[in-house]
XYZ file of C-alpha atoms in Angstrom:
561
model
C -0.939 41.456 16.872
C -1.323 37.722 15.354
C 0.995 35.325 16.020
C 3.930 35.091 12.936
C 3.787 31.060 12.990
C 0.153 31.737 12.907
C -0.128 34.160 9.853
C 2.038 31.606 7.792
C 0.227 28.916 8.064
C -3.152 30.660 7.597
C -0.844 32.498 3.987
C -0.067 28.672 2.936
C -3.623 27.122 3.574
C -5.515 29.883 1.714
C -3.335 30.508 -1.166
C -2.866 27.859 -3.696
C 0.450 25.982 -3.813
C 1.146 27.530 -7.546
C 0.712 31.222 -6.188
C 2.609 31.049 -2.920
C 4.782 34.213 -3.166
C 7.778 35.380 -0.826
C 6.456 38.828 -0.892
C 3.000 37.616 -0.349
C 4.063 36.395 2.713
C 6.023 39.059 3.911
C 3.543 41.810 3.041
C 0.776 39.940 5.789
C 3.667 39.323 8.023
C 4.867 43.665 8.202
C 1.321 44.459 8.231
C 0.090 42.551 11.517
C 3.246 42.433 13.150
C 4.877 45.594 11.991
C 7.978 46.258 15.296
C 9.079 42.444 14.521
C 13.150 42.406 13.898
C 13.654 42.425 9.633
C 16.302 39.201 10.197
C 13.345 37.760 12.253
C 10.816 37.737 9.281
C 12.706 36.599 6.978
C 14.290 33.412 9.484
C 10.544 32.624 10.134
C 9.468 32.521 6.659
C 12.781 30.837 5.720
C 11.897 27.908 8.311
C 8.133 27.540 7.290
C 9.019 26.982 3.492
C 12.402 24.737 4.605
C 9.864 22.220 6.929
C 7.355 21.861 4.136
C 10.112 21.264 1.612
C 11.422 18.048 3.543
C 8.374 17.189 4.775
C 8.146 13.484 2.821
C 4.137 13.004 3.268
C 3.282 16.123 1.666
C 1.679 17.294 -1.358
C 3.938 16.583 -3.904
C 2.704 20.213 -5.405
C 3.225 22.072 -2.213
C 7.247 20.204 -1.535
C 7.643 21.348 -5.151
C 6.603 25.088 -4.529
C 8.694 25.469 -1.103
C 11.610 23.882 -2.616
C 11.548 26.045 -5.889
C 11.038 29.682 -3.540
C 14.266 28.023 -0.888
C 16.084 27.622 -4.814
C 16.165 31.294 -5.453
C 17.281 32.513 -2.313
C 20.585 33.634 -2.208
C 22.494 36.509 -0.832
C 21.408 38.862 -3.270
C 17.813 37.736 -3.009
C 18.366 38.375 1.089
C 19.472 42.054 0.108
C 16.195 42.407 -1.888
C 14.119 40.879 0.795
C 15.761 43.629 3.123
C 15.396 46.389 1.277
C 11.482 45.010 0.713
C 11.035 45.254 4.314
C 12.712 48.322 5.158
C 10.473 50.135 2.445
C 7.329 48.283 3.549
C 8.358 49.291 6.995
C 9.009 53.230 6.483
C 7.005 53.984 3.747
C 5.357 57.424 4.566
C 1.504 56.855 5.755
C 0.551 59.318 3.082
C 1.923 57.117 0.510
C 0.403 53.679 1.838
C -3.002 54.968 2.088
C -2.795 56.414 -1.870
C -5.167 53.882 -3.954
C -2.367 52.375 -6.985
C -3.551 53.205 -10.655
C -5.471 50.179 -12.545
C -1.860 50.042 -14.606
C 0.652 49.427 -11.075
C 1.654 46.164 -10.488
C 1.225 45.309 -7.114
C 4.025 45.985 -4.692
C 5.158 41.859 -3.678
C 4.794 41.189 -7.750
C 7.487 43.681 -8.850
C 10.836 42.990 -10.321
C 13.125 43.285 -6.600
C 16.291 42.406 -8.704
C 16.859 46.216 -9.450
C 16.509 49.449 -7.281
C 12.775 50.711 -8.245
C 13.620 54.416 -7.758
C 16.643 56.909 -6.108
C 15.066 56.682 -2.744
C 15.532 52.666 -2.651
C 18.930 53.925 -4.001
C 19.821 55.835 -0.855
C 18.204 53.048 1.265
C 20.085 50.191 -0.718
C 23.465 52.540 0.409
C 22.216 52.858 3.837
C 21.730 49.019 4.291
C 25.485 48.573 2.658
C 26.701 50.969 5.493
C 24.694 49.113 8.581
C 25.968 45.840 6.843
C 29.919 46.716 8.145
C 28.496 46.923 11.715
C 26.360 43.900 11.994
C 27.416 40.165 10.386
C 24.890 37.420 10.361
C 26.721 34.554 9.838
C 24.854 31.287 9.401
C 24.616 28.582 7.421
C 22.609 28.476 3.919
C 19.692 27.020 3.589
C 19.216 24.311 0.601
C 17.275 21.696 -0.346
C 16.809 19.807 3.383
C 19.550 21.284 5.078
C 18.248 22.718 8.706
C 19.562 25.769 10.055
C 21.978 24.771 12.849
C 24.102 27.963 14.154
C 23.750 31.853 13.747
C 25.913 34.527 15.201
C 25.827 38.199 15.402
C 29.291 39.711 15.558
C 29.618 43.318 16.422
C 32.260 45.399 14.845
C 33.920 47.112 18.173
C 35.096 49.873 16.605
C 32.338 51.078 15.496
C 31.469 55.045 17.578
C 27.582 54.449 17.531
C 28.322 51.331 20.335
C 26.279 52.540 23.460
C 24.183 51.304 26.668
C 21.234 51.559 24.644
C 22.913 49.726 21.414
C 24.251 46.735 23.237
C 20.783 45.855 24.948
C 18.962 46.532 21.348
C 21.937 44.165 19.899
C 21.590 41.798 22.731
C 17.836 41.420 22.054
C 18.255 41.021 18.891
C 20.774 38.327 19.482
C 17.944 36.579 21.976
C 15.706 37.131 19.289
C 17.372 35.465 16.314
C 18.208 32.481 19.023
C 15.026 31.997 19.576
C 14.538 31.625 15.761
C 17.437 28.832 15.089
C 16.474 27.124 18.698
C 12.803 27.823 18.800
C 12.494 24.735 21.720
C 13.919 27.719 24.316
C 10.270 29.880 23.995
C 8.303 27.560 21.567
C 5.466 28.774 20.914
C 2.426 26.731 21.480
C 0.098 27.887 19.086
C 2.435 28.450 16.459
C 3.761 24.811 16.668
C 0.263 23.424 16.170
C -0.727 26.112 13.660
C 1.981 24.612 11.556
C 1.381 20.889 12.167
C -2.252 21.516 10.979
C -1.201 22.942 8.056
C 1.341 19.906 7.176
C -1.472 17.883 8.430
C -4.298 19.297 5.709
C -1.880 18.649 3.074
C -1.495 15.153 3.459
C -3.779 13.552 0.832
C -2.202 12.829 -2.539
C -0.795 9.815 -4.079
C 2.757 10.687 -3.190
C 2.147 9.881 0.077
C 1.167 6.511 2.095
C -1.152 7.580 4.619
C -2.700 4.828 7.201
C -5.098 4.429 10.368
C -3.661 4.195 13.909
C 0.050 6.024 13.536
C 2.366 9.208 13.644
C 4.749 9.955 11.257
C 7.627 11.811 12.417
C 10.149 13.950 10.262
C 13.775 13.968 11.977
C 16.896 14.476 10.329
C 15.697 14.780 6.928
C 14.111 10.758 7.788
C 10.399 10.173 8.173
C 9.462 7.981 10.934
C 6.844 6.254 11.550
C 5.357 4.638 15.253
C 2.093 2.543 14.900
C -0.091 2.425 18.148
C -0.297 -1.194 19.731
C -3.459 -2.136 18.109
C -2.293 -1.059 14.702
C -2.071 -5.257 14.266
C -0.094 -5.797 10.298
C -1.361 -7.889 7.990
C 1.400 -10.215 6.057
C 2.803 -8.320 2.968
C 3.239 -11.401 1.177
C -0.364 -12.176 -0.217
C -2.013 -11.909 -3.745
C -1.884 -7.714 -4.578
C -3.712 -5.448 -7.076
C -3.336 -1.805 -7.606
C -5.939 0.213 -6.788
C -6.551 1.499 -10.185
C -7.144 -2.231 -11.764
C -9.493 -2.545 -8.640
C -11.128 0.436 -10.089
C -10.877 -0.539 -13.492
C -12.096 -4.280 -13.015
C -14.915 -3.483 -10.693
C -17.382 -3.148 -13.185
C -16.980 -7.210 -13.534
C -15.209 -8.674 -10.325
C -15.603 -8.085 -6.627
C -12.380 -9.181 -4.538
C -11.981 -9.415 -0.692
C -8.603 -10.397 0.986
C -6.344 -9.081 3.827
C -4.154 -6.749 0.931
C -7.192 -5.419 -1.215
C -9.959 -2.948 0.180
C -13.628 -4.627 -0.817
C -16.540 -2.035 -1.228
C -19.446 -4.947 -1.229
C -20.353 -5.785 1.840
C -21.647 -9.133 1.489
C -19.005 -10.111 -0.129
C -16.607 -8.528 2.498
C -18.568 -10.459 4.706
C -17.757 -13.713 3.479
C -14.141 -12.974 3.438
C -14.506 -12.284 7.405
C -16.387 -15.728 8.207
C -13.519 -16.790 6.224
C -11.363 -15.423 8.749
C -13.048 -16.673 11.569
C -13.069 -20.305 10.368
C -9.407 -20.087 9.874
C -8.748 -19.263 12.869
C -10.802 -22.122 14.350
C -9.417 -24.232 11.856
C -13.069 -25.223 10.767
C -12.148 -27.558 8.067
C -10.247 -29.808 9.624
C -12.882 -29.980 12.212
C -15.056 -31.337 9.240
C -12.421 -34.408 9.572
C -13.469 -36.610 12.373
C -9.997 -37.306 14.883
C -8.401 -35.337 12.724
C -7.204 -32.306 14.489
C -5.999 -34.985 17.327
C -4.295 -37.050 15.038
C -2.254 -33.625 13.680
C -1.416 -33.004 17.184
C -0.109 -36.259 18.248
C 2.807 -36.656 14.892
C 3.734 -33.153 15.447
C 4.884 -34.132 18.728
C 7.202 -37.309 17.492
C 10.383 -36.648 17.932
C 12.778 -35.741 14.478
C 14.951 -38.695 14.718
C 11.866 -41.407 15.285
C 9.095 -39.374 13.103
C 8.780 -41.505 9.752
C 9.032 -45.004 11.621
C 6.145 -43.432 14.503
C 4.164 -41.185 11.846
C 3.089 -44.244 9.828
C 2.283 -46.406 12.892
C -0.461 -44.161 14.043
C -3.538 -44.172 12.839
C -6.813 -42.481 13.928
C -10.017 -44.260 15.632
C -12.786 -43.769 13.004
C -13.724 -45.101 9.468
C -15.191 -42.386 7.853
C -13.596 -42.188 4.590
C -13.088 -38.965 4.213
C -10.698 -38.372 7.395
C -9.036 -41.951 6.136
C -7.933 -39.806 2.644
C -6.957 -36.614 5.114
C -4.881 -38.735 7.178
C -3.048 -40.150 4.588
C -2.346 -36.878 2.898
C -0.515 -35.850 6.327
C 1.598 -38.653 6.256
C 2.652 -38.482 2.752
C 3.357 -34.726 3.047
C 5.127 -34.670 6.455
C 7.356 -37.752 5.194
C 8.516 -35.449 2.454
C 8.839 -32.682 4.806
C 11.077 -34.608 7.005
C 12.876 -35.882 3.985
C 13.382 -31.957 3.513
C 14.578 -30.890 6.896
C 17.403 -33.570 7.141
C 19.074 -30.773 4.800
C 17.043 -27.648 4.634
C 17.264 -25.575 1.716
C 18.808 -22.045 1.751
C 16.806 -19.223 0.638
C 16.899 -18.770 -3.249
C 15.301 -15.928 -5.668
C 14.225 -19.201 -7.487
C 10.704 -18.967 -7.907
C 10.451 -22.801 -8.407
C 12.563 -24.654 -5.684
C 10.830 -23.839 -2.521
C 7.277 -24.240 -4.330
C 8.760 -27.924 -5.583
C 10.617 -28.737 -2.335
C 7.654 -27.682 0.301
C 4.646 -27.226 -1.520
C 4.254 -29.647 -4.145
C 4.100 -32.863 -2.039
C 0.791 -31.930 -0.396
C -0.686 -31.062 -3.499
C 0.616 -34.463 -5.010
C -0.718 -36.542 -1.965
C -4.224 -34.860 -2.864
C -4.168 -35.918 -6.192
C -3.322 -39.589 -5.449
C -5.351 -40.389 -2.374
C -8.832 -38.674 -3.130
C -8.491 -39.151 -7.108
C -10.613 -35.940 -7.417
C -8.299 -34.296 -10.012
C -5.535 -35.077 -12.039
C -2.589 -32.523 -11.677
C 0.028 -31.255 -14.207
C 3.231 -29.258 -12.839
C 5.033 -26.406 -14.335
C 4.245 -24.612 -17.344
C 0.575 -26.227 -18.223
C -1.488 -24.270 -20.570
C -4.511 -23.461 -19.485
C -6.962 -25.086 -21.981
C -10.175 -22.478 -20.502
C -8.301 -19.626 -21.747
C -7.331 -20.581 -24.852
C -11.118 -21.720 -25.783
C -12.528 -18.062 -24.794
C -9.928 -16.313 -26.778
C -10.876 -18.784 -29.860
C -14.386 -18.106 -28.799
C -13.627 -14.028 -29.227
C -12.327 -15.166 -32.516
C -9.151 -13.013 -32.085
C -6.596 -12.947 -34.656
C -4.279 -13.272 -32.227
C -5.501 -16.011 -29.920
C -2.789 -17.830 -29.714
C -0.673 -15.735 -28.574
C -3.144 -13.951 -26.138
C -5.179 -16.703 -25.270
C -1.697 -18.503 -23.847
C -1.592 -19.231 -20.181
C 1.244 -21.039 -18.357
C 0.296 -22.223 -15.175
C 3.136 -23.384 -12.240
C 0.184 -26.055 -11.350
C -2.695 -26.880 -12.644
C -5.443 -29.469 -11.610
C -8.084 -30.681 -13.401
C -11.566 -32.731 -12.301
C -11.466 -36.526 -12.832
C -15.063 -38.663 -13.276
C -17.097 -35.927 -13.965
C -19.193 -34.929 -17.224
C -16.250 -32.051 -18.184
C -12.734 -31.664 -16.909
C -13.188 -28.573 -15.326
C -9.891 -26.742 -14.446
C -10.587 -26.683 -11.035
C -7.363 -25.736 -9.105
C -4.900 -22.723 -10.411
C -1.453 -22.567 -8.804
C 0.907 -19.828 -9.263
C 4.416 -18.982 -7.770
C 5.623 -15.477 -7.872
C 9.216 -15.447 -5.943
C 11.336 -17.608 -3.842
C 11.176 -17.554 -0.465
C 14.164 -14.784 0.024
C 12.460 -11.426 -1.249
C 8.984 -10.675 -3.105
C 9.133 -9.908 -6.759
C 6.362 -7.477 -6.326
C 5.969 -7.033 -9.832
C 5.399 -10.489 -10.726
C 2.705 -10.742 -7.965
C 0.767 -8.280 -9.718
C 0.880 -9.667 -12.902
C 0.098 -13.196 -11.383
C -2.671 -12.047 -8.901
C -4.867 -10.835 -12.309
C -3.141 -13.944 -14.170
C -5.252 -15.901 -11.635
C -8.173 -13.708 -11.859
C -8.478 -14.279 -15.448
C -7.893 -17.853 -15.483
C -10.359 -18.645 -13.218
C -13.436 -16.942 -14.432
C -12.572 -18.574 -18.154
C -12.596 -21.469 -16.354
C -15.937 -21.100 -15.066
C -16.733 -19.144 -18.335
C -16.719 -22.796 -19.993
C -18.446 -24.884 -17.681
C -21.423 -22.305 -18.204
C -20.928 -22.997 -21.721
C -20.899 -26.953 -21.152
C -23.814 -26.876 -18.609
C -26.051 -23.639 -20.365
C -29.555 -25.348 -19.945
C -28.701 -26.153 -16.143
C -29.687 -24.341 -12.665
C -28.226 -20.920 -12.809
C -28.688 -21.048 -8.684
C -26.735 -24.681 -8.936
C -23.894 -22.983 -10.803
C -23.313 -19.865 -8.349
C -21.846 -22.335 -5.926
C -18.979 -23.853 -8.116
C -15.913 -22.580 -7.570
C -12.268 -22.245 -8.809
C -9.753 -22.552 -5.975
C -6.486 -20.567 -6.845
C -3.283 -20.874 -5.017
C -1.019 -18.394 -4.955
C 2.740 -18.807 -3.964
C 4.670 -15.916 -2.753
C 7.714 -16.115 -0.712
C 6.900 -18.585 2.139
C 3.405 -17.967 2.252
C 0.490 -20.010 0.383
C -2.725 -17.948 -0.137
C -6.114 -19.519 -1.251
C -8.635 -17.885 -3.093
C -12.053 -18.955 -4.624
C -13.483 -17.485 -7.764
C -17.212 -17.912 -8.476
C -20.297 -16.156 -9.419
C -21.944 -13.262 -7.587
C -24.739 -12.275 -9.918
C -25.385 -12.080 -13.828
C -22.506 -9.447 -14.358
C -19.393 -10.354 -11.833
C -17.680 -12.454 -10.590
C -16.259 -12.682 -6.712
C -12.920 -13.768 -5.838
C -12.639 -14.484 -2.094
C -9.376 -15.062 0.376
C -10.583 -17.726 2.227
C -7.252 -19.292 3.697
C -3.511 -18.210 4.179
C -0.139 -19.181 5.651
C 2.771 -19.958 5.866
C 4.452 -22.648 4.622
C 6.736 -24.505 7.123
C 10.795 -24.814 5.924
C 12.804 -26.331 8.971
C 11.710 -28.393 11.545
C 11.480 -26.063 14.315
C 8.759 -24.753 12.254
C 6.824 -27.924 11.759
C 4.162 -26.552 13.846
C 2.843 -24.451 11.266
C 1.493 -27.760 9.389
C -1.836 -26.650 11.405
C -2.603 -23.968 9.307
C -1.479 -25.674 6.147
C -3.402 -28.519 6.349
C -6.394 -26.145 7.208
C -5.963 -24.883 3.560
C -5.725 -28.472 2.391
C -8.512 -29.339 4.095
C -10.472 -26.740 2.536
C -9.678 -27.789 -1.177
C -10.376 -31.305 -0.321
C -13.758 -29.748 0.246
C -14.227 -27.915 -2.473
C -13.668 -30.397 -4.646
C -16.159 -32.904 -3.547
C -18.687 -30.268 -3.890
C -17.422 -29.437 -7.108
C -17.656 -32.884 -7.959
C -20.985 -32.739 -6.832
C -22.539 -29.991 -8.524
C -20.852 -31.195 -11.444
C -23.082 -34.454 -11.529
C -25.800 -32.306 -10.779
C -25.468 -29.833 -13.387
C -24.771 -32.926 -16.334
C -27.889 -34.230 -15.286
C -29.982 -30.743 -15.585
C -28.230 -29.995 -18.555
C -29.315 -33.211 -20.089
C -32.838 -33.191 -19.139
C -32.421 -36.082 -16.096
C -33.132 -33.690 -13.410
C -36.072 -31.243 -13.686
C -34.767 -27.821 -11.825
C -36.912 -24.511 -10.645
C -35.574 -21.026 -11.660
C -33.489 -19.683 -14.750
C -31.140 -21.879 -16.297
C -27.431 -20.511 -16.699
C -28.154 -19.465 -20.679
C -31.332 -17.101 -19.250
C -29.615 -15.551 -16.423
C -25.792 -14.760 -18.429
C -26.346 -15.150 -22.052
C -29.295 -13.360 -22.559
C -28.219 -10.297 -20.134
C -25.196 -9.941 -21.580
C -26.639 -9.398 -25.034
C -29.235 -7.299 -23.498
């Protein structure tokens, strides 16, 4: 004899959702366990179909099933179900051992709603007759209601009470308790039967399913308890559905802390990414810098601007000069800020005005590496492809808004250089937006360097795989930097290379660390860009004499290859 919780589970795992059948189920239940109580049977059955049903990270096929066979069970459907079982049960061994004719439906796939014959008459009066001496009362099952109470009550009256009745009764009683408050005898096996079974069907797209947790079910809520190491990465950073991953892969390769990278050099780069971060490796680029950072955000609030401006740092390298002075033109605003902070606002625009602005602004006017335009720029790199495409319709497709947009200064073209993008205030995510804005930025950037290729076609393809777009993406109060650039003759990368927050009150001000790390980091990139700029003008032109295939041999011709 199998185990009932046992024989379920092994029904629901080998039958396909769209063929599960009550009768199914009950004819492999009556066959290996054949002296189990009828009310027993059907509780069990009842339970298995009720768990899956509510079960919220399960096949969305087999919730559907269970909850469609729980729909049609009602009080005449228990009558059927009884009379099922009690003919299953007593059916002459003659008659079960007779081989059905080719035209016989099977026995679980006939029409229960009507008596099949005069004996299932008699037993359908018999059942009415046993029904005035034993009540089960309990409550319905529907939808994800749990069974919470059943009673047997015994007519007294009835002559056929004896010794022998009340112990059957009083089993049966245990028996059907047991059933509704399985914790009293659980049974081992059975339990973890079951929980395989949920287990195996946890797979589809209905259904978030991570590393390093349990989910829980309890009270119709799913739960969820991560283990300690289950460490969560920021929700709050560029996104893109899996199915654009899937659809863009063909041409771009993206790594970041939100999107799931299948190259694994370029996943790679993303991690050294994260390591330098962490060590804060561009500001270490800056001689006295990281000291100098240290020392102002120690000044106290009242004293900062008069003490911040006073101090300067013990070196003459040039370089740290312009990063100094970007720290003191961007904390003075910050101060400026925190005299009176601003609330949280679904404005997409005042926190990246009030907070992140002013360090982008400093940039601009202490290095002179790029001129920047704020809110609503076009994007002149897009609008060229699209003319390029010759669509009829370039000018409405080929239209790109940017929140900021920065391009180079002294070099041989104005590359676009630095993409900025703000996708919600700093009170809630407008997921939706960061989607569109994450590709927005995509796009943008690889038209941007879509036209330097164009302006520098007869330079060093090798020279060109290290330029770079930076993009800066905005969402809530975190600042995420990405860089765009080559990875061979048909895609493009697009890398996470820095991310934070960005500071709001004073308390906070600490956090200027890791934002000035990300500074830091453009500031680089764009004296390298500026850089291989020069260099590429002066290939391009025919000054500087390069090894290797220029950028026309290694894009243009194998694209129209």
């Amino acid at each position: 004899m199998q185990d009932t919780g046992l024989l379920i589970s092994q029904y629901l795992s080998n039958v396909p959702h769209d063929k599960w059948d009550i009768y199914g189920l009950l004819d492999i239940i009556i066959e290996n366990e054949p002296t189990i109580l009828n009310l027993v049977i059907i509780g069990k059955v009842k339970r298995s179909l009720l768990e899956i049903s509510i079960a919220k990270n399960i096949k969305k096929g087999a919730m559907t099933k269970a909850t469609k066979l729980l729909g049609q069970w009602d009080n005449n459907f228990n009558k059927n179900i009884m009379l099922y079982i009690q003919e299953k049960k007593f059916k002459p061994e003659s008659s079960q051992a007779k081989t059905p004719s080719l035209q016989q439906q099977p026995l679980h796939q006939q029409d229960h709603s009507q008596p099949r014959n005069s004996q299932e008459n008699n037993d359908q009066q018999g059942h009415s007759e046993a029904k005035n001496n034993v009540t089960v009362i309990a409550k319905k099952i529907s939808g994800s209601t749990i069974v919470t109470d059943s009673t047997i009550v015994v007519d007294p009256s009835s002559s056929q009470e004896d010794t022998k009745g009340k112990k059957r009764k009083s089993l049966q009683r245990d028996k059907i308790d047991d059933l509704f408050n399985p914790t009293k005898r659980a049974s081992t096996e059975t339990a973890r039967s079951f929980s395989e079974f949920l287990a195996g069907q946890q797979h589809d797209g209905n259904a978030i399913h991570e590393k390093n947790h349990v989910v829980i079910i309890k009270d119709n809520r799913t739960h969820r308890i991560n283990c300690p190491s289950n460490i969560l990465e920021s929700p709050h950073r560029p996104k893109v559905e899996p199915a654009t991953i899937e659809g863009i892969s063909e041409y771009v390769v993206m790594a970041g802390s939100s999107i799931a990278c299948s190259n694994q050099a370029v996943q790679n780069k993303y991690e050294q990414n994260k390591i330098d971060q962490k060590n804060n490796s561009s500001l270490e680029a800056f001689p006295c810098i990281k000291d100098f950072l240290k020392t102002i955000l120690s000044i106290p609030f009242e004293d900062f601007p008069r003490i911040l401006w006073s101090t300067n740092i013990n070196t003459n390298d040039e370089k740290s000069v312009m990063m100094m002075k970007i720290i003191q033109y961007t904390l003075t605003s910050f101060h400026l800020h925190c005299i009176n902070p601003s609330e949280e606002t679904s404005h997409e625009r005042t926190f990246f005005v009030n907070l992140v602005i002013p360090a982008f602004r400093a940039l601009e006017k202490v290095t002179g590496l790029v001129k920047y335009h704020w809110c609503e720029k076009q994007l002149l790199a897009n609008k060229l492809v699209y003319l390029k495409m010759g669509s009829e319709s370039s000018n409405k497709n080929g239209n790109r808004l940017m929140d900021g947009l920065a391009s180079m200064c002294d070099t041989p073209s104005k590359m676009e250089s630095v993409l900025m993008e703000a996708s919600s205030g700093n009170d809630c995510e407008n997921v939706p937006h960061t989607l569109g804005d994450t590709i927005k930025l995509l796009e943008c950037s690889t038209n941007s360097l879509l036209v330097e290729s164009k302006n520098y076609k007869d330079a060093s393809y090798e020279a060109f795989k290290n330029l770079k777009v930076n993009t800066i993406h905005t969402i809530k109060n975190e600042i995420t930097l990405n860089q765009v650039s080559v990875l061979d003759s048909s895609r493009w990368q697009s890398i996470q290379v820095r991310t934070c927050k960005v500071p709001n009150t004073w308390a906070q001000r600490s956090g200027y660390a890791k934002y000035f790390e990300l500074i830091a980091t453009i500031v680089i990139s764009l004296f390298d860009a500026k850089d291989i700029l020069e260099k590429l003008g002066n290939e391009h032109n025919g000054l500087s004499p390069f090894e290797g295939q220029s950028i026309s041999e290694a894009l243009i011709h194998q694209h129209s290859t």
